[in-house]
C-alpha positions as YAML, in Angstrom:
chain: A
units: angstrom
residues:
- id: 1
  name: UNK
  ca: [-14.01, -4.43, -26.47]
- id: 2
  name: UNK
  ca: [-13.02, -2.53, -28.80]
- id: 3
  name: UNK
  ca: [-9.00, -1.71, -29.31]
- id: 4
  name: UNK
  ca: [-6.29, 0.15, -31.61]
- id: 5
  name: UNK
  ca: [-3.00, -0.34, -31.21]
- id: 6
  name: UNK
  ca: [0.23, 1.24, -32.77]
- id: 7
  name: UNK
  ca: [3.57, -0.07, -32.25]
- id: 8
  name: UNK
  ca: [6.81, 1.15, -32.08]
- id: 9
  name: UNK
  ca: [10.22, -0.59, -32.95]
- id: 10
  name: UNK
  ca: [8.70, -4.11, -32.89]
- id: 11
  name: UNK
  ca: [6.38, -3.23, -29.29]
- id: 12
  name: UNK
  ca: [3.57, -2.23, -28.88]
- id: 13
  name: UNK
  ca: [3.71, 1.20, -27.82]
- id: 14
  name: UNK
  ca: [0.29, 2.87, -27.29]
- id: 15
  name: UNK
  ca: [-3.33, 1.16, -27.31]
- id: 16
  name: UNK
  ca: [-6.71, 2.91, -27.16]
- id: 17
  name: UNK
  ca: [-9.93, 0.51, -26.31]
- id: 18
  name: UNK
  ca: [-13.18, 0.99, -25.16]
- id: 19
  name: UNK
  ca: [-15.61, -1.13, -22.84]
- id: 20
  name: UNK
  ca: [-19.27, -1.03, -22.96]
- id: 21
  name: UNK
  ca: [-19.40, -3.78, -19.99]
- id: 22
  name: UNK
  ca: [-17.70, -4.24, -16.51]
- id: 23
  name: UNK
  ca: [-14.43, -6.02, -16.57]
- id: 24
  name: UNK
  ca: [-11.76, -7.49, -14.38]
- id: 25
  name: UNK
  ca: [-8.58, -9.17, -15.04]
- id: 26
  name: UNK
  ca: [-4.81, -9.66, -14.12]
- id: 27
  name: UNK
  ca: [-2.48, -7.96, -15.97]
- id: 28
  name: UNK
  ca: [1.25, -8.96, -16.72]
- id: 29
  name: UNK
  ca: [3.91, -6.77, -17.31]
- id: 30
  name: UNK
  ca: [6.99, -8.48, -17.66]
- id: 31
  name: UNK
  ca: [9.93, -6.64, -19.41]
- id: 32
  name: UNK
  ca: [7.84, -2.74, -19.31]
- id: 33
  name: UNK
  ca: [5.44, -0.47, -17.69]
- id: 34
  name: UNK
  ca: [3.19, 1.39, -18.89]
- id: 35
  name: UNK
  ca: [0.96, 4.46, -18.40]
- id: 36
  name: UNK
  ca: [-2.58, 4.11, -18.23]
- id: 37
  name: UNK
  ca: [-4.78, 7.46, -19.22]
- id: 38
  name: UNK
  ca: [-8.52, 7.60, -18.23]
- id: 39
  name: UNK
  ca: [-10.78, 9.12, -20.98]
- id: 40
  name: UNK
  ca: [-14.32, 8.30, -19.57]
- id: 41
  name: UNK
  ca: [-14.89, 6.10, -16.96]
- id: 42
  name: UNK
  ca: [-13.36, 4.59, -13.55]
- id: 43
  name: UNK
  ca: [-10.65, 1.76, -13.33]
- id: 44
  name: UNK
  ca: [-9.58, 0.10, -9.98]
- id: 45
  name: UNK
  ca: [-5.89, -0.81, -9.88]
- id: 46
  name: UNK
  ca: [-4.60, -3.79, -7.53]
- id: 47
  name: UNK
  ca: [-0.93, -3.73, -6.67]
- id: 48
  name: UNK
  ca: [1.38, -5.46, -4.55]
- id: 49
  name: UNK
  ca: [1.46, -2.79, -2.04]
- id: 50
  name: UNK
  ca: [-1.77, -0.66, -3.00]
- id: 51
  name: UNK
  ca: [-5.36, -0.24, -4.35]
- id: 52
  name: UNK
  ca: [-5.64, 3.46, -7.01]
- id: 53
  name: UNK
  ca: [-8.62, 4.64, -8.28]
- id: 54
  name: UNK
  ca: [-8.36, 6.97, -11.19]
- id: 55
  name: UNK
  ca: [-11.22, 8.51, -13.56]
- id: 56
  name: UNK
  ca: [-12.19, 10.63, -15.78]
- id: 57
  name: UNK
  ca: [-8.60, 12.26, -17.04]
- id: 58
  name: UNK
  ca: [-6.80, 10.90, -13.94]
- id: 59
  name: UNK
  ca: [-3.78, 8.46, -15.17]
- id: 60
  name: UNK
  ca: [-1.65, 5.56, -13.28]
- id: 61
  name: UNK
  ca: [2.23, 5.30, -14.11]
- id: 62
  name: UNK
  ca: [3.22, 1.83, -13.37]
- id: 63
  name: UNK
  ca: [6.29, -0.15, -13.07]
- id: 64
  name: UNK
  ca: [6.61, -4.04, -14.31]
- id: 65
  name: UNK
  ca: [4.93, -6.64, -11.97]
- id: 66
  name: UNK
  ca: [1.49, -7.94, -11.53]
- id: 67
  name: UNK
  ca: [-1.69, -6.23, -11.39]
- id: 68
  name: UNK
  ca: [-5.06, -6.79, -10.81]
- id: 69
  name: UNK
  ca: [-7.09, -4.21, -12.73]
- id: 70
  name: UNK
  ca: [-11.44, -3.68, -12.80]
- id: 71
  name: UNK
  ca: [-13.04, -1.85, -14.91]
- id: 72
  name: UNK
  ca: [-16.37, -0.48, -13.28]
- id: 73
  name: UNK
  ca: [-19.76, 1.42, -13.18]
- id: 74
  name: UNK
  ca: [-19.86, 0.75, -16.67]
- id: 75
  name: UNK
  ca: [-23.37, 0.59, -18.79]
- id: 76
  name: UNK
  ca: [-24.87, 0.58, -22.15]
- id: 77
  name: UNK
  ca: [-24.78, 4.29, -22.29]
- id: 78
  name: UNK
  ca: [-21.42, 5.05, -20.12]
- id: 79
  name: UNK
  ca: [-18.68, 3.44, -21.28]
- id: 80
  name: UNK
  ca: [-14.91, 2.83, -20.69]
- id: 81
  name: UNK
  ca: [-12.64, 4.48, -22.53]
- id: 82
  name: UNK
  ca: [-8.79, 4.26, -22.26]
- id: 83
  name: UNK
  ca: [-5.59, 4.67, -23.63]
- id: 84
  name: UNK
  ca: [-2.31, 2.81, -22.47]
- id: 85
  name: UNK
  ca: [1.07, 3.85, -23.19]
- id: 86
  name: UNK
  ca: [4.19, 0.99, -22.73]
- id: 87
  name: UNK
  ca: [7.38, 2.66, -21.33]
- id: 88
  name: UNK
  ca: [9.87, -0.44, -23.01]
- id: 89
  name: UNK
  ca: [13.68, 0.41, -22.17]
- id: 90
  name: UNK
  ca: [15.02, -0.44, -25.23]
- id: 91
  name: UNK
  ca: [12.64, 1.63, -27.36]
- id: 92
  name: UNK
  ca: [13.29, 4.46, -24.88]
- id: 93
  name: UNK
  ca: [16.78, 4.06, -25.35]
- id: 94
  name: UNK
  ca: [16.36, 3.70, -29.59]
- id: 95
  name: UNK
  ca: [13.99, 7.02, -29.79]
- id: 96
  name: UNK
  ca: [15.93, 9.57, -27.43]
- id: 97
  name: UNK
  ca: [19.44, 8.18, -29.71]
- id: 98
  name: UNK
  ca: [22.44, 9.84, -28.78]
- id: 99
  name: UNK
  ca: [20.51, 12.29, -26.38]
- id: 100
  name: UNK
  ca: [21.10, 12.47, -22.20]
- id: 101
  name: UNK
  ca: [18.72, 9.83, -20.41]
- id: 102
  name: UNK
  ca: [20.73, 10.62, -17.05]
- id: 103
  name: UNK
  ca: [17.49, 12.13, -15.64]
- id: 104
  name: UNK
  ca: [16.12, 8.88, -15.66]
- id: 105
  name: UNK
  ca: [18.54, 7.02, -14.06]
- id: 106
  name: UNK
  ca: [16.73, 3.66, -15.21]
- id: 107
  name: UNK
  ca: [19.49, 0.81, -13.80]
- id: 108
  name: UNK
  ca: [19.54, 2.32, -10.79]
- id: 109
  name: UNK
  ca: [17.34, 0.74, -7.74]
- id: 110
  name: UNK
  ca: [15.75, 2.43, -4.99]
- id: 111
  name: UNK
  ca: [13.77, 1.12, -2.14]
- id: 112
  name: UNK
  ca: [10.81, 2.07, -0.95]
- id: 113
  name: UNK
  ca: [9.09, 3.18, -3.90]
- id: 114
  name: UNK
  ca: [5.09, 2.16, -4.81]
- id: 115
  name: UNK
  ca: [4.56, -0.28, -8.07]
- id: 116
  name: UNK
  ca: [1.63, 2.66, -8.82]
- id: 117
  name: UNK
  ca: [1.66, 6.42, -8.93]
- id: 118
  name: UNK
  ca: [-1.45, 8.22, -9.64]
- id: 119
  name: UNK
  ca: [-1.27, 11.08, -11.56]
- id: 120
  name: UNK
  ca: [-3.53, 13.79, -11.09]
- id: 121
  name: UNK
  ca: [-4.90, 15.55, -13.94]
- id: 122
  name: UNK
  ca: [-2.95, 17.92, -16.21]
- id: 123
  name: UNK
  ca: [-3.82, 19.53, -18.92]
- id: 124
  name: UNK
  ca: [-0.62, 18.76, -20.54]
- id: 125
  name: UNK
  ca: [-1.16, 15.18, -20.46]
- id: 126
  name: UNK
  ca: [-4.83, 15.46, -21.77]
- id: 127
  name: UNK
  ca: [-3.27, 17.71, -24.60]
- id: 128
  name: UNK
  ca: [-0.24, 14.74, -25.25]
- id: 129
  name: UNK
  ca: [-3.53, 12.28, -25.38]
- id: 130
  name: UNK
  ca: [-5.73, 14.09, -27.78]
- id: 131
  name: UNK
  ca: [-2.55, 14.80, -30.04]
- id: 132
  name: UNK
  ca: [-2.07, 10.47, -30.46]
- id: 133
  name: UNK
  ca: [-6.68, 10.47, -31.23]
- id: 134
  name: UNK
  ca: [-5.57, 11.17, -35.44]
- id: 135
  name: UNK
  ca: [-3.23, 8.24, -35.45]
- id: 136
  name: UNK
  ca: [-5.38, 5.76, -33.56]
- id: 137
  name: UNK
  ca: [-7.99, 6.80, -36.27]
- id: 138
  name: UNK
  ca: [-5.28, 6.79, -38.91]
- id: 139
  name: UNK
  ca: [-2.78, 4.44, -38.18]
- id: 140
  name: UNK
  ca: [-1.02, 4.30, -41.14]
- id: 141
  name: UNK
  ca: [0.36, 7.86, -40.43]
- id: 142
  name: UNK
  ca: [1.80, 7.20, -37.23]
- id: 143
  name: UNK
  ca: [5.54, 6.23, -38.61]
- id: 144
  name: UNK
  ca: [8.34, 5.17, -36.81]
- id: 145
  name: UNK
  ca: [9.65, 8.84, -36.60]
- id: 146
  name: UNK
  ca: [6.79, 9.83, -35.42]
- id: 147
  name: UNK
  ca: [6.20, 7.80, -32.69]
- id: 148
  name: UNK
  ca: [9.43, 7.96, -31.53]
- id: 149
  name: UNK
  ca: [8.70, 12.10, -31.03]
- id: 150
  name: UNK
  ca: [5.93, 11.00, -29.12]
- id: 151
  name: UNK
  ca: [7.48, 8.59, -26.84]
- id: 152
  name: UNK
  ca: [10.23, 11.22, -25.96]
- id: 153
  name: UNK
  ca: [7.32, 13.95, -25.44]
- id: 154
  name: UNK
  ca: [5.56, 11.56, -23.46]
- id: 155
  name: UNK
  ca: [8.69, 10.63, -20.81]
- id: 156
  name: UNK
  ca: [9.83, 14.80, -20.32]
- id: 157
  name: UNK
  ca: [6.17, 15.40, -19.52]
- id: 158
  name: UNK
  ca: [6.09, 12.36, -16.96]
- id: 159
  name: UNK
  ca: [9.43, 13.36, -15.55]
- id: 160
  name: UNK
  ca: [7.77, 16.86, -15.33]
- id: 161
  name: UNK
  ca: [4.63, 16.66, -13.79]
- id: 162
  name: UNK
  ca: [3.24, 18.08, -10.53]
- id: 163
  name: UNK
  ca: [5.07, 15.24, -8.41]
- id: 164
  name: UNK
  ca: [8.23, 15.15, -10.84]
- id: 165
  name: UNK
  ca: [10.19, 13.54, -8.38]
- id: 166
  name: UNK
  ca: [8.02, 10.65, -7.67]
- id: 167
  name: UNK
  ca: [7.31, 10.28, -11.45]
- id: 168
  name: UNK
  ca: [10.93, 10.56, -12.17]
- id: 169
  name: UNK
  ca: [11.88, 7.92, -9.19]
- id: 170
  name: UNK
  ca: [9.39, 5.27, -10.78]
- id: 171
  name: UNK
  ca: [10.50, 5.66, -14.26]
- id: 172
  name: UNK
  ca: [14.23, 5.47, -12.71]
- id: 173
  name: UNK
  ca: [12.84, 2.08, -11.44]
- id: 174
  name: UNK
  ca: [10.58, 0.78, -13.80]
- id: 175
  name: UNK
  ca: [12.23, -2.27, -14.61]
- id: 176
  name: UNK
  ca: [13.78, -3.27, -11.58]
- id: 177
  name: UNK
  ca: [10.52, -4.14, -9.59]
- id: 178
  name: UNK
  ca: [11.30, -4.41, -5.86]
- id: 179
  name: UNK
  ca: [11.13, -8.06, -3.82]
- id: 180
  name: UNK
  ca: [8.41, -7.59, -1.84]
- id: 181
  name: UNK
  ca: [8.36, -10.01, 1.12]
- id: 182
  name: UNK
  ca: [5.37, -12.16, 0.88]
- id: 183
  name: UNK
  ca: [3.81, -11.30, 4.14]
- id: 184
  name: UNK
  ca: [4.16, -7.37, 3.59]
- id: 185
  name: UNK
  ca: [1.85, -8.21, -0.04]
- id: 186
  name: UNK
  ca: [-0.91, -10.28, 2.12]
- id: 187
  name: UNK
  ca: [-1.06, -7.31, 4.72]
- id: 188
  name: UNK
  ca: [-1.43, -4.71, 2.41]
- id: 189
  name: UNK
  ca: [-4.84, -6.56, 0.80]
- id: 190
  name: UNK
  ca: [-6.46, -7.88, 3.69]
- id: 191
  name: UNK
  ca: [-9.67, -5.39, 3.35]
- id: 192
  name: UNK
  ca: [-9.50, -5.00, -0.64]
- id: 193
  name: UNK
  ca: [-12.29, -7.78, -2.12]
- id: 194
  name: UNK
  ca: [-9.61, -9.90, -4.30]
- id: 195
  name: UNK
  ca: [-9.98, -13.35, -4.56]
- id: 196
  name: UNK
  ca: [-7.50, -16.35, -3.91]
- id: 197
  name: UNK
  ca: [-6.01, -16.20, -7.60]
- id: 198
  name: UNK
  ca: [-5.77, -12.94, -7.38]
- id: 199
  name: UNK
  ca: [-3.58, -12.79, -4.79]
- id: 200
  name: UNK
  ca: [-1.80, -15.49, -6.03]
- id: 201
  name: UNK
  ca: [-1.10, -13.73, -9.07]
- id: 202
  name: UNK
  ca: [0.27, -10.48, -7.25]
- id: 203
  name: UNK
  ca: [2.37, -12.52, -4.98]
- id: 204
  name: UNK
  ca: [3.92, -14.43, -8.66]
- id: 205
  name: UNK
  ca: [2.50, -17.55, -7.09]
- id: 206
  name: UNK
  ca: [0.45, -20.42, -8.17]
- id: 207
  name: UNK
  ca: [-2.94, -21.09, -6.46]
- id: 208
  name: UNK
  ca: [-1.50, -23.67, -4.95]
- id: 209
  name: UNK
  ca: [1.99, -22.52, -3.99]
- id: 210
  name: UNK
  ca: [-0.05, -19.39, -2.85]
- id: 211
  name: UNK
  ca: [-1.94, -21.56, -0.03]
- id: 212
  name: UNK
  ca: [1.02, -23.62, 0.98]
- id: 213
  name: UNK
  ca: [3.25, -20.91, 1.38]
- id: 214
  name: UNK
  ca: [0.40, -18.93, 3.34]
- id: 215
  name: UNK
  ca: [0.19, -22.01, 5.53]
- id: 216
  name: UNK
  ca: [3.60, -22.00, 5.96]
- id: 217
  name: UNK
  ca: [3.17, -18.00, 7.32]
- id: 218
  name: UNK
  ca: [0.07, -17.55, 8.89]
- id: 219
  name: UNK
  ca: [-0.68, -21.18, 10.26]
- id: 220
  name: UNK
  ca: [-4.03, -21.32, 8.78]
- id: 221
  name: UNK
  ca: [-6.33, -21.57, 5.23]
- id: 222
  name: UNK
  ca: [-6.22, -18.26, 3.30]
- id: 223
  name: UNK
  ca: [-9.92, -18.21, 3.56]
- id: 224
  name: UNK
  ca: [-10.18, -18.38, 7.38]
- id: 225
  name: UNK
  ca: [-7.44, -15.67, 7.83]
- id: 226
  name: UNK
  ca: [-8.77, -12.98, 5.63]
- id: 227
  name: UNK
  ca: [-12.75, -13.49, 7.04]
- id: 228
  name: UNK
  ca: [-11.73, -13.36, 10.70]
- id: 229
  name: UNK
  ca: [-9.47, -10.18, 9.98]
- id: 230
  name: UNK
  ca: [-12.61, -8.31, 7.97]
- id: 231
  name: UNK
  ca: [-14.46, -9.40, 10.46]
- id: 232
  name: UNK
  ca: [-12.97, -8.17, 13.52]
- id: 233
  name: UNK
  ca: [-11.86, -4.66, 11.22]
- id: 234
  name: UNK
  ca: [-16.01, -4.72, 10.65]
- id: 235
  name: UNK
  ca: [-16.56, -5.14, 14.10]
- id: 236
  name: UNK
  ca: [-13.71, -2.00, 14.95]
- id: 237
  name: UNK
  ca: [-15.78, 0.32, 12.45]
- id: 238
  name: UNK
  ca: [-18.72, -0.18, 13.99]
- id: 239
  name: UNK
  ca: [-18.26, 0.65, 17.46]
- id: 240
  name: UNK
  ca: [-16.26, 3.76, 16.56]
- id: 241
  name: UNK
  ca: [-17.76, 5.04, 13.52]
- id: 242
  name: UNK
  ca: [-21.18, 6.28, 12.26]
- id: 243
  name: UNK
  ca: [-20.63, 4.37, 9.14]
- id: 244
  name: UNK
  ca: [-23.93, 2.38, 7.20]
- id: 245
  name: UNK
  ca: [-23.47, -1.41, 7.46]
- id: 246
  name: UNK
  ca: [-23.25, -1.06, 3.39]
- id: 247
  name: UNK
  ca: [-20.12, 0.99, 3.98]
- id: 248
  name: UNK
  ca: [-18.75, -0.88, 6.57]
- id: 249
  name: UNK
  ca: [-19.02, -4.17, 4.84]
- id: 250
  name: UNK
  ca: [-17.06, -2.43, 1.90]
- id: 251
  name: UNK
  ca: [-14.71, -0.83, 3.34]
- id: 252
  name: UNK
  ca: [-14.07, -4.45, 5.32]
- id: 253
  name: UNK
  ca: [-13.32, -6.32, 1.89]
- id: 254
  name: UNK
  ca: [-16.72, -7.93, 1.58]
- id: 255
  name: UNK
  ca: [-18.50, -7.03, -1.96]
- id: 256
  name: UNK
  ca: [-22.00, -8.43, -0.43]
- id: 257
  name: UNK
  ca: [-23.60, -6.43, 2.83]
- id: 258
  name: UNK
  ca: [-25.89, -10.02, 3.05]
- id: 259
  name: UNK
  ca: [-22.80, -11.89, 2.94]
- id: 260
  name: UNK
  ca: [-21.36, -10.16, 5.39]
- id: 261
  name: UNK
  ca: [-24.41, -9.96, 7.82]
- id: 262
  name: UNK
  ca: [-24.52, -13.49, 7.54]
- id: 263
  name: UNK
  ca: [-20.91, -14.10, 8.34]
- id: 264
  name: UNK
  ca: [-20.74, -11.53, 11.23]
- id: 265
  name: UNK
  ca: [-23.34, -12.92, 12.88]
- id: 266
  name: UNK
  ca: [-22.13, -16.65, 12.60]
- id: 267
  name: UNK
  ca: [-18.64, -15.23, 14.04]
- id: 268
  name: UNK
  ca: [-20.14, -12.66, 16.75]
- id: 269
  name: UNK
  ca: [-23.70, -14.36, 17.40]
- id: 270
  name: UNK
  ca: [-25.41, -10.98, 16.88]
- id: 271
  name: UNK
  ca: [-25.80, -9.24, 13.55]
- id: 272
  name: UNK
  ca: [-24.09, -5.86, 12.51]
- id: 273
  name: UNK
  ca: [-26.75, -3.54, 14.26]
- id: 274
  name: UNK
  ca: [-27.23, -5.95, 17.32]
- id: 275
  name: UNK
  ca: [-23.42, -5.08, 17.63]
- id: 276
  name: UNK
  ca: [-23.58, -1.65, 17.39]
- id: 277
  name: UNK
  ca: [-25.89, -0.81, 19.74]
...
């Protein structure tokens, strides 16, 4: 990996990396959120509520929580490349000064209100982008005056964008993540292909707090629950769709179509096509 980063009163407030391999991990984001800009590329995003996809020149505003985010369909010659901007409060609050931050609203709550919003592209976010490309390459020039320009630029365009009220509601509430009830977080992933920690980790659990308290809910192992509910959503697609059993494995949660012939026809007694016809 390869990474810049240029900070802004004591944070870190923009980074710009590049990947020349497939990646996944889970990604913290405690006291800010952050905007994440697709150069080149594809990047899957795991919430507690939602799966995004977003490529080339496609961004993701996020609030503060817990994410799960993979980096794919890279190779040697198409790589990842990426830049992140943090939305802190307090440096907000430092670089607009004395100016009106009502339009934010950021201590108020709302409900009902995604962790993620995608953000199509816009060529006034791929100009903002291009603008920061000198001082990743320079970053002695990018001084604390100037970066605080940028930040500013950055929020107006965010709260102006093609769904300015959604961006606007998110950055209203991007540090006052929502409780989630624990069940609503499990229901949401059943058919996305995260593993135990994963889940664990959007849920602020341990591993093992994870599987007691989903004992607790569900009467039953994590494992068993999520393979009998693929399963029988497997079984659903392919009795009333003209999906391939590639596809239907997929879009089921299982990341191996041999894994999940093998398991269907343990469960059913008759493999995928068997079941079909």
């Amino acid at each position: 990996m390869q990474k810049t980063s240029l900070s802004l009163f004591g944070h870190v407030f923009a980074e710009s990396f590049t990947l020349d391999q497939e990646f996944r991990l889970p990604s913290v984001m405690r006291n800010d959120a952050c905007l994440a800009y697709v150069h080149t590329g594809k990047q899957e995003v795991y919430s507690s509520t939602q799966k995004l996809v977003i490529k080339d020149r496609e961004s993701i505003l996020m609030k503060c929580g817990n994410y799960i985010a993979n980096f794919v369909d890279i190779t040697p010659t198409s790589q990842f490349k990426s830049v992140i901007f943090h939305l802190d409060p307090e440096s907000i609050k430092k670089a607009f000064g004395d100016k009106d931050l009502s339009f934010l609203k950021i201590s108020e709550r709302r409900k009902g209100i995604d962790p993620a919003l995608k953000i199509d592209r816009s060529s006034l976010l791929d100009s903002f982008v291009q603008s920061m490309q000198p001082y990743f390459e320079n970053p002695d020039l990018a001084n604390e005056a100037l970066l605080s320009v940028k930040l500013q630029e950055l929020v107006y365009i965010l709260s102006n964008s093609g769904k300015n009220q959604l961006a606007t509601q998110i950055i209203g509430t991007l540090y006052s993540p929502e409780e989630i009830a624990f069940n609503e977080i499990i229901e949401a992933n059943i058919y996305h292909s995260l593993s135990i920690s994963e889940l664990a980790h959007l849920t602020l659990r341990s591993d093992s707090t994870f599987k007691r308290d989903f004992q607790k809910w569900y009467k039953q192992s994590p494992a068993k629950y999520f393979k009998t509910k693929r399963l029988e959503k497997a079984a659903e697609l392919l009795t009333t769709t003209s999906l391939q059993i590639n596809e239907i494995a997929w879009d089921s949660g299982f990341e191996n179509a041999a894994h999940f012939s093998d398991s269907f026809h343990t469960h059913f007694g008759k493999s995928p096509k068997e079941y079909r016809i």
